[in-house]
PDB file of C-alpha atoms in Angstrom:
ATOM      1  CA  LYS A   9     111.370  94.680 106.867  1.00  0.00           C
ATOM      2  CA  ALA A  10     108.500  96.656 108.264  1.00  0.00           C
ATOM      3  CA  GLY A  11     105.548  94.617 109.474  1.00  0.00           C
ATOM      4  CA  VAL A  12     101.888  94.856 108.565  1.00  0.00           C
ATOM      5  CA  THR A  13     100.431  98.236 109.436  1.00  0.00           C
ATOM      6  CA  GLN A  14      96.806  99.094 110.002  1.00  0.00           C
ATOM      7  CA  THR A  15      95.127 102.471 110.314  1.00  0.00           C
ATOM      8  CA  PRO A  16      93.447 103.752 112.279  1.00  0.00           C
ATOM      9  CA  ARG A  17      94.166 101.810 115.439  1.00  0.00           C
ATOM     10  CA  TYR A  18      90.983 102.865 117.203  1.00  0.00           C
ATOM     11  CA  LEU A  19      87.675 104.071 115.849  1.00  0.00           C
ATOM     12  CA  ILE A  20      84.345 105.003 117.376  1.00  0.00           C
ATOM     13  CA  LYS A  21      81.329 105.210 115.089  1.00  0.00           C
ATOM     14  CA  THR A  22      77.577 105.488 115.434  1.00  0.00           C
ATOM     15  CA  ARG A  23      75.040 102.956 114.209  1.00  0.00           C
ATOM     16  CA  GLY A  24      74.131 103.507 110.585  1.00  0.00           C
ATOM     17  CA  GLN A  25      77.435 105.118 109.656  1.00  0.00           C
ATOM     18  CA  GLN A  26      80.034 103.537 107.433  1.00  0.00           C
ATOM     19  CA  VAL A  27      83.722 102.979 108.070  1.00  0.00           C
ATOM     20  CA  THR A  28      86.848 102.297 106.032  1.00  0.00           C
ATOM     21  CA  LEU A  29      89.853 100.494 107.479  1.00  0.00           C
ATOM     22  CA  SER A  30      93.252 100.395 105.830  1.00  0.00           C
ATOM     23  CA  CYS A  31      95.994  97.781 105.743  1.00  0.00           C
ATOM     24  CA  SER A  32      99.514  97.956 104.313  1.00  0.00           C
ATOM     25  CA  PRO A  33     101.125  94.522 103.895  1.00  0.00           C
ATOM     26  CA  ILE A  34     104.740  93.529 104.358  1.00  0.00           C
ATOM     27  CA  SER A  35     106.752  94.646 101.367  1.00  0.00           C
ATOM     28  CA  GLY A  36     106.650  91.969  98.653  1.00  0.00           C
ATOM     29  CA  HIS A  37     103.522  90.275  99.972  1.00  0.00           C
ATOM     30  CA  ARG A  38     100.727  90.121  97.414  1.00  0.00           C
ATOM     31  CA  SER A  39      98.016  88.564  99.568  1.00  0.00           C
ATOM     32  CA  VAL A  40      95.997  90.399 102.187  1.00  0.00           C
ATOM     33  CA  SER A  41      93.396  88.732 104.381  1.00  0.00           C
ATOM     34  CA  TRP A  42      90.956  90.300 106.822  1.00  0.00           C
ATOM     35  CA  TYR A  43      89.592  88.795 110.035  1.00  0.00           C
ATOM     36  CA  GLN A  44      87.093  89.914 112.634  1.00  0.00           C
ATOM     37  CA  GLN A  45      87.669  89.073 116.285  1.00  0.00           C
ATOM     38  CA  THR A  46      84.888  89.283 118.856  1.00  0.00           C
ATOM     39  CA  PRO A  47      84.590  87.720 122.343  1.00  0.00           C
ATOM     40  CA  GLY A  48      81.551  85.711 121.277  1.00  0.00           C
ATOM     41  CA  GLN A  49      82.517  84.472 117.809  1.00  0.00           C
ATOM     42  CA  GLY A  50      86.280  84.442 118.098  1.00  0.00           C
ATOM     43  CA  LEU A  51      88.412  84.984 115.001  1.00  0.00           C
ATOM     44  CA  GLN A  52      86.469  84.796 111.758  1.00  0.00           C
ATOM     45  CA  PHE A  53      87.687  85.128 108.187  1.00  0.00           C
ATOM     46  CA  LEU A  54      86.220  87.994 106.183  1.00  0.00           C
ATOM     47  CA  PHE A  55      87.971  87.881 102.793  1.00  0.00           C
ATOM     48  CA  GLU A  56      91.273  87.472 101.014  1.00  0.00           C
ATOM     49  CA  TYR A  57      92.750  89.453  98.143  1.00  0.00           C
ATOM     50  CA  PHE A  58      95.637  88.497  95.920  1.00  0.00           C
ATOM     51  CA  SER A  59      96.951  90.860  93.250  1.00  0.00           C
ATOM     52  CA  GLU A  60      93.762  92.959  93.399  1.00  0.00           C
ATOM     53  CA  THR A  61      91.415  89.953  93.058  1.00  0.00           C
ATOM     54  CA  GLN A  62      89.180  88.637  95.809  1.00  0.00           C
ATOM     55  CA  ARG A  63      89.832  84.911  95.928  1.00  0.00           C
ATOM     56  CA  ASN A  64      87.928  83.909  99.015  1.00  0.00           C
ATOM     57  CA  LYS A  65      85.122  85.292 101.115  1.00  0.00           C
ATOM     58  CA  GLY A  66      83.809  84.377 104.535  1.00  0.00           C
ATOM     59  CA  ASN A  67      80.251  84.194 105.720  1.00  0.00           C
ATOM     60  CA  PHE A  68      79.530  87.864 106.307  1.00  0.00           C
ATOM     61  CA  PRO A  69      76.732  90.085 104.970  1.00  0.00           C
ATOM     62  CA  GLY A  70      77.240  92.258 101.914  1.00  0.00           C
ATOM     63  CA  ARG A  71      77.726  95.284 104.170  1.00  0.00           C
ATOM     64  CA  PHE A  72      81.302  94.076 104.508  1.00  0.00           C
ATOM     65  CA  SER A  73      83.382  94.715 101.429  1.00  0.00           C
ATOM     66  CA  GLY A  74      86.982  95.186 100.531  1.00  0.00           C
ATOM     67  CA  ARG A  75      89.411  95.983  97.801  1.00  0.00           C
ATOM     68  CA  GLN A  76      93.084  95.789  97.057  1.00  0.00           C
ATOM     69  CA  PHE A  77      95.188  98.280  95.175  1.00  0.00           C
ATOM     70  CA  SER A  78      98.021  97.685  92.727  1.00  0.00           C
ATOM     71  CA  ASN A  79     100.588  98.318  95.486  1.00  0.00           C
ATOM     72  CA  SER A  80      98.918  95.487  97.521  1.00  0.00           C
ATOM     73  CA  ARG A  81      97.506  97.862 100.120  1.00  0.00           C
ATOM     74  CA  SER A  82      93.983  96.910 101.063  1.00  0.00           C
ATOM     75  CA  GLU A  83      90.913  98.561 102.486  1.00  0.00           C
ATOM     76  CA  MET A  84      87.806  97.111 103.990  1.00  0.00           C
ATOM     77  CA  ASN A  85      84.544  98.934 104.271  1.00  0.00           C
ATOM     78  CA  VAL A  86      81.583  98.321 106.515  1.00  0.00           C
ATOM     79  CA  SER A  87      78.397 100.153 105.623  1.00  0.00           C
ATOM     80  CA  THR A  88      75.331 100.751 107.788  1.00  0.00           C
ATOM     81  CA  LEU A  89      77.147  99.871 110.973  1.00  0.00           C
ATOM     82  CA  GLU A  90      75.407  97.773 113.608  1.00  0.00           C
ATOM     83  CA  LEU A  91      76.274  97.396 117.288  1.00  0.00           C
ATOM     84  CA  GLY A  92      77.384  93.841 116.584  1.00  0.00           C
ATOM     85  CA  ASP A  93      80.108  95.092 114.261  1.00  0.00           C
ATOM     86  CA  SER A  94      82.101  96.256 117.276  1.00  0.00           C
ATOM     87  CA  ALA A  95      85.224  94.148 117.089  1.00  0.00           C
ATOM     88  CA  LEU A  96      88.952  94.005 116.539  1.00  0.00           C
ATOM     89  CA  TYR A  97      89.612  93.874 112.796  1.00  0.00           C
ATOM     90  CA  LEU A  98      92.859  92.187 111.899  1.00  0.00           C
ATOM     91  CA  CYS A  99      94.655  92.246 108.616  1.00  0.00           C
ATOM     92  CA  ALA A 100      97.268  89.693 107.596  1.00  0.00           C
ATOM     93  CA  SER A 101      99.637  89.534 104.681  1.00  0.00           C
ATOM     94  CA  SER A 102     101.374  86.590 103.069  1.00  0.00           C
ATOM     95  CA  GLU A 103     103.374  85.515 100.055  1.00  0.00           C
ATOM     96  CA  PRO A 104     103.574  81.877  98.931  1.00  0.00           C
ATOM     97  CA  ARG A 105     106.908  80.098  99.212  1.00  0.00           C
ATOM     98  CA  GLY A 106     107.161  76.655  97.636  1.00  0.00           C
ATOM     99  CA  GLY A 107     103.381  76.238  97.689  1.00  0.00           C
ATOM    100  CA  SER A 108     103.159  77.058 101.376  1.00  0.00           C
ATOM    101  CA  TYR A 109     102.397  80.309 103.149  1.00  0.00           C
ATOM    102  CA  GLU A 110     102.431  82.075 106.478  1.00  0.00           C
ATOM    103  CA  GLN A 111     100.128  84.898 107.423  1.00  0.00           C
ATOM    104  CA  TYR A 112     101.589  87.773 109.397  1.00  0.00           C
ATOM    105  CA  PHE A 113      99.161  89.969 111.259  1.00  0.00           C
ATOM    106  CA  GLY A 114      98.999  93.672 111.900  1.00  0.00           C
ATOM    107  CA  PRO A 115      98.118  95.244 115.254  1.00  0.00           C
ATOM    108  CA  GLY A 116      94.445  95.539 114.343  1.00  0.00           C
ATOM    109  CA  THR A 117      91.831  98.262 114.309  1.00  0.00           C
ATOM    110  CA  ARG A 118      89.491  98.292 117.262  1.00  0.00           C
ATOM    111  CA  LEU A 119      86.080  99.476 116.108  1.00  0.00           C
ATOM    112  CA  THR A 120      83.438 100.488 118.605  1.00  0.00           C
ATOM    113  CA  VAL A 121      79.917 101.120 117.356  1.00  0.00           C
ATOM    114  CA  THR A 122      77.621 103.090 119.663  1.00  0.00           C
TER     115      THR A 122
ATOM    116  CA  ALA B  26      83.439  70.806 107.264  1.00  0.00           C
ATOM    117  CA  GLN B  27      86.622  72.429 108.470  1.00  0.00           C
ATOM    118  CA  LYS B  28      86.965  72.973 112.157  1.00  0.00           C
ATOM    119  CA  VAL B  29      89.572  73.518 114.856  1.00  0.00           C
ATOM    120  CA  THR B  30      88.931  72.595 118.459  1.00  0.00           C
ATOM    121  CA  GLN B  31      90.950  73.833 121.401  1.00  0.00           C
ATOM    122  CA  ALA B  32      89.242  72.132 124.304  1.00  0.00           C
ATOM    123  CA  GLN B  33      91.198  73.975 126.992  1.00  0.00           C
ATOM    124  CA  THR B  34      89.725  77.432 127.462  1.00  0.00           C
ATOM    125  CA  GLU B  35      92.044  78.483 130.290  1.00  0.00           C
ATOM    126  CA  ILE B  36      95.174  76.981 131.776  1.00  0.00           C
ATOM    127  CA  SER B  37      97.026  78.255 134.809  1.00  0.00           C
ATOM    128  CA  VAL B  38     100.520  77.061 135.681  1.00  0.00           C
ATOM    129  CA  VAL B  39     103.337  78.114 137.947  1.00  0.00           C
ATOM    130  CA  GLU B  40     106.580  79.359 136.450  1.00  0.00           C
ATOM    131  CA  LYS B  41     108.989  76.628 135.342  1.00  0.00           C
ATOM    132  CA  GLU B  42     106.184  74.103 134.865  1.00  0.00           C
ATOM    133  CA  ASP B  43     105.750  72.477 131.461  1.00  0.00           C
ATOM    134  CA  VAL B  44     102.394  72.959 129.765  1.00  0.00           C
ATOM    135  CA  THR B  45     100.779  71.427 126.685  1.00  0.00           C
ATOM    136  CA  LEU B  46      98.099  73.162 124.662  1.00  0.00           C
ATOM    137  CA  ASP B  47      95.875  70.801 122.696  1.00  0.00           C
ATOM    138  CA  CYS B  48      94.570  71.317 119.176  1.00  0.00           C
ATOM    139  CA  VAL B  49      92.373  68.973 117.145  1.00  0.00           C
ATOM    140  CA  TYR B  50      91.354  69.766 113.583  1.00  0.00           C
ATOM    141  CA  GLU B  51      88.916  68.499 110.964  1.00  0.00           C
ATOM    142  CA  THR B  52      89.296  68.844 107.212  1.00  0.00           C
ATOM    143  CA  ARG B  53      88.644  66.891 104.035  1.00  0.00           C
ATOM    144  CA  ASP B  54      91.447  68.612 102.155  1.00  0.00           C
ATOM    145  CA  THR B  55      94.484  66.458 101.452  1.00  0.00           C
ATOM    146  CA  THR B  56      96.716  69.535 101.422  1.00  0.00           C
ATOM    147  CA  TYR B  57      96.378  71.888 104.345  1.00  0.00           C
ATOM    148  CA  TYR B  58      98.442  73.905 106.787  1.00  0.00           C
ATOM    149  CA  LEU B  59      98.450  74.162 110.550  1.00  0.00           C
ATOM    150  CA  PHE B  60      99.514  77.195 112.534  1.00  0.00           C
ATOM    151  CA  TRP B  61      99.972  78.396 116.078  1.00  0.00           C
ATOM    152  CA  TYR B  62      99.677  82.061 116.992  1.00  0.00           C
ATOM    153  CA  LYS B  63     100.210  83.910 120.260  1.00  0.00           C
ATOM    154  CA  GLN B  64      98.062  86.885 121.206  1.00  0.00           C
ATOM    155  CA  PRO B  65      99.452  88.909 124.115  1.00  0.00           C
ATOM    156  CA  PRO B  66      97.289  91.539 125.842  1.00  0.00           C
ATOM    157  CA  SER B  67      98.347  94.102 123.227  1.00  0.00           C
ATOM    158  CA  GLY B  68      96.136  92.224 120.759  1.00  0.00           C
ATOM    159  CA  GLU B  69      98.502  91.555 117.870  1.00  0.00           C
ATOM    160  CA  LEU B  70      98.625  87.959 116.656  1.00  0.00           C
ATOM    161  CA  VAL B  71     102.203  86.721 116.629  1.00  0.00           C
ATOM    162  CA  PHE B  72     103.079  83.881 114.268  1.00  0.00           C
ATOM    163  CA  LEU B  73     104.806  80.947 115.993  1.00  0.00           C
ATOM    164  CA  ILE B  74     104.876  78.031 113.570  1.00  0.00           C
ATOM    165  CA  ARG B  75     103.450  76.600 110.367  1.00  0.00           C
ATOM    166  CA  ARG B  76     103.251  72.917 109.507  1.00  0.00           C
ATOM    167  CA  ASN B  77     102.285  71.430 106.116  1.00  0.00           C
ATOM    168  CA  SER B  78      99.978  68.419 105.965  1.00  0.00           C
ATOM    169  CA  PHE B  79     102.628  66.317 104.260  1.00  0.00           C
ATOM    170  CA  ASP B  80     105.295  67.016 106.871  1.00  0.00           C
ATOM    171  CA  GLU B  81     104.670  65.270 110.171  1.00  0.00           C
ATOM    172  CA  GLN B  82     108.102  65.988 111.543  1.00  0.00           C
ATOM    173  CA  ASN B  83     107.920  67.439 115.024  1.00  0.00           C
ATOM    174  CA  GLU B  84     109.685  70.693 115.710  1.00  0.00           C
ATOM    175  CA  ILE B  85     111.484  72.263 118.625  1.00  0.00           C
ATOM    176  CA  SER B  86     112.363  75.932 118.930  1.00  0.00           C
ATOM    177  CA  GLY B  87     113.949  76.822 122.216  1.00  0.00           C
ATOM    178  CA  ARG B  88     111.388  76.162 124.955  1.00  0.00           C
ATOM    179  CA  TYR B  89     108.644  75.552 122.403  1.00  0.00           C
ATOM    180  CA  SER B  90     107.871  72.253 120.721  1.00  0.00           C
ATOM    181  CA  TRP B  91     105.095  71.028 118.478  1.00  0.00           C
ATOM    182  CA  ASN B  92     103.715  67.515 117.954  1.00  0.00           C
ATOM    183  CA  PHE B  93     101.810  66.946 114.698  1.00  0.00           C
ATOM    184  CA  GLN B  94      99.958  63.626 114.372  1.00  0.00           C
ATOM    185  CA  LYS B  95      97.787  63.106 111.288  1.00  0.00           C
ATOM    186  CA  SER B  96      96.449  59.818 112.643  1.00  0.00           C
ATOM    187  CA  THR B  97      94.684  61.683 115.446  1.00  0.00           C
ATOM    188  CA  SER B  98      94.281  65.013 113.596  1.00  0.00           C
ATOM    189  CA  SER B  99      96.138  66.798 116.352  1.00  0.00           C
ATOM    190  CA  PHE B 100      98.752  69.529 116.471  1.00  0.00           C
ATOM    191  CA  ASN B 101      99.727  70.060 120.095  1.00  0.00           C
ATOM    192  CA  PHE B 102     102.014  72.754 121.462  1.00  0.00           C
ATOM    193  CA  THR B 103     104.248  72.322 124.499  1.00  0.00           C
ATOM    194  CA  ILE B 104     106.022  75.071 126.413  1.00  0.00           C
ATOM    195  CA  THR B 105     108.844  73.798 128.589  1.00  0.00           C
ATOM    196  CA  ALA B 106     109.829  75.642 131.772  1.00  0.00           C
ATOM    197  CA  SER B 107     107.107  78.259 131.344  1.00  0.00           C
ATOM    198  CA  GLN B 108     107.809  81.910 132.091  1.00  0.00           C
ATOM    199  CA  ALA B 109     105.632  84.929 132.862  1.00  0.00           C
ATOM    200  CA  VAL B 110     106.205  86.230 129.316  1.00  0.00           C
ATOM    201  CA  ASP B 111     104.363  83.165 128.018  1.00  0.00           C
ATOM    202  CA  SER B 112     101.090  84.459 129.489  1.00  0.00           C
ATOM    203  CA  ALA B 113      98.840  85.083 126.497  1.00  0.00           C
ATOM    204  CA  VAL B 114      96.028  83.585 124.457  1.00  0.00           C
ATOM    205  CA  TYR B 115      97.239  80.930 122.041  1.00  0.00           C
ATOM    206  CA  PHE B 116      95.378  80.095 118.863  1.00  0.00           C
ATOM    207  CA  CYS B 117      95.658  77.033 116.680  1.00  0.00           C
ATOM    208  CA  ALA B 118      94.545  77.538 113.070  1.00  0.00           C
ATOM    209  CA  LEU B 119      93.892  75.409 109.986  1.00  0.00           C
ATOM    210  CA  GLY B 120      94.849  76.939 106.636  1.00  0.00           C
ATOM    211  CA  THR B 121      93.250  76.115 103.308  1.00  0.00           C
ATOM    212  CA  PRO B 122      95.396  75.695 100.176  1.00  0.00           C
ATOM    213  CA  TYR B 123      96.898  78.965  99.063  1.00  0.00           C
ATOM    214  CA  ASN B 124      95.601  78.792  95.516  1.00  0.00           C
ATOM    215  CA  GLN B 125      92.058  78.739  96.911  1.00  0.00           C
ATOM    216  CA  GLY B 126      92.668  81.987  98.746  1.00  0.00           C
ATOM    217  CA  GLY B 127      94.523  81.046 101.885  1.00  0.00           C
ATOM    218  CA  LYS B 128      92.021  81.239 104.681  1.00  0.00           C
ATOM    219  CA  LEU B 129      92.702  80.464 108.319  1.00  0.00           C
ATOM    220  CA  ILE B 130      90.088  78.761 110.471  1.00  0.00           C
ATOM    221  CA  PHE B 131      90.883  79.437 114.099  1.00  0.00           C
ATOM    222  CA  GLY B 132      90.134  77.552 117.263  1.00  0.00           C
ATOM    223  CA  GLN B 133      88.580  79.408 120.157  1.00  0.00           C
ATOM    224  CA  GLY B 134      91.948  79.909 121.806  1.00  0.00           C
ATOM    225  CA  THR B 135      93.522  78.827 125.075  1.00  0.00           C
ATOM    226  CA  GLU B 136      94.313  81.494 127.643  1.00  0.00           C
ATOM    227  CA  LEU B 137      97.534  80.606 129.406  1.00  0.00           C
ATOM    228  CA  SER B 138      98.363  82.246 132.708  1.00  0.00           C
ATOM    229  CA  VAL B 139     101.838  81.695 134.124  1.00  0.00           C
ATOM    230  CA  LYS B 140     102.078  82.698 137.766  1.00  0.00           C
ATOM    231  CA  PRO B 141     105.292  83.383 139.716  1.00  0.00           C
TER     232      PRO B 141
END
């Protein structure tokens, strides 16, 4: 089975712009979660989608949004970019098995805001 | 509050030494999940193990072993006979119940350096 894929892998944007990141989960996985990784804050949860519904959201401003499509692919959008949004954005997919789950991560999108 | 603490920021060992990475967690949930991930320099998080809160059985996989103790809220990871390929940042994570939107709360990570 192919793993989680994320596009693009690298992105450079200017303050004030917006950006859209894409994530394709492992085939058969209905849940997609997004995380932000920075040297200062570590790995932080952004949001989780399951069958096109956002079930959980982390403590991030409204500039961060996401959506999930019927084929489970997901996008996240960051509007009005700030320098502090420079980070590695990781997407993970999962599918429950017997009430438990395991999240498998993609390679990430490294966003640099200048 | 839910929290994961990895007190060791960096560990350096010589090849073939055994090394234990510590993880302490806090949660009020009665059902939860614990994970270990490896992050090599390439950046991708590699899943290593998942443990459910109701299963305290320890696990061994090759040179890797995990010790889960609810009484001390710890989920420690031991690498036996370490190798250069083990050099990476290791993250311990606490997972919320899946039906609440499975969310992982990560520790700050432990950077392991295995020297020849």
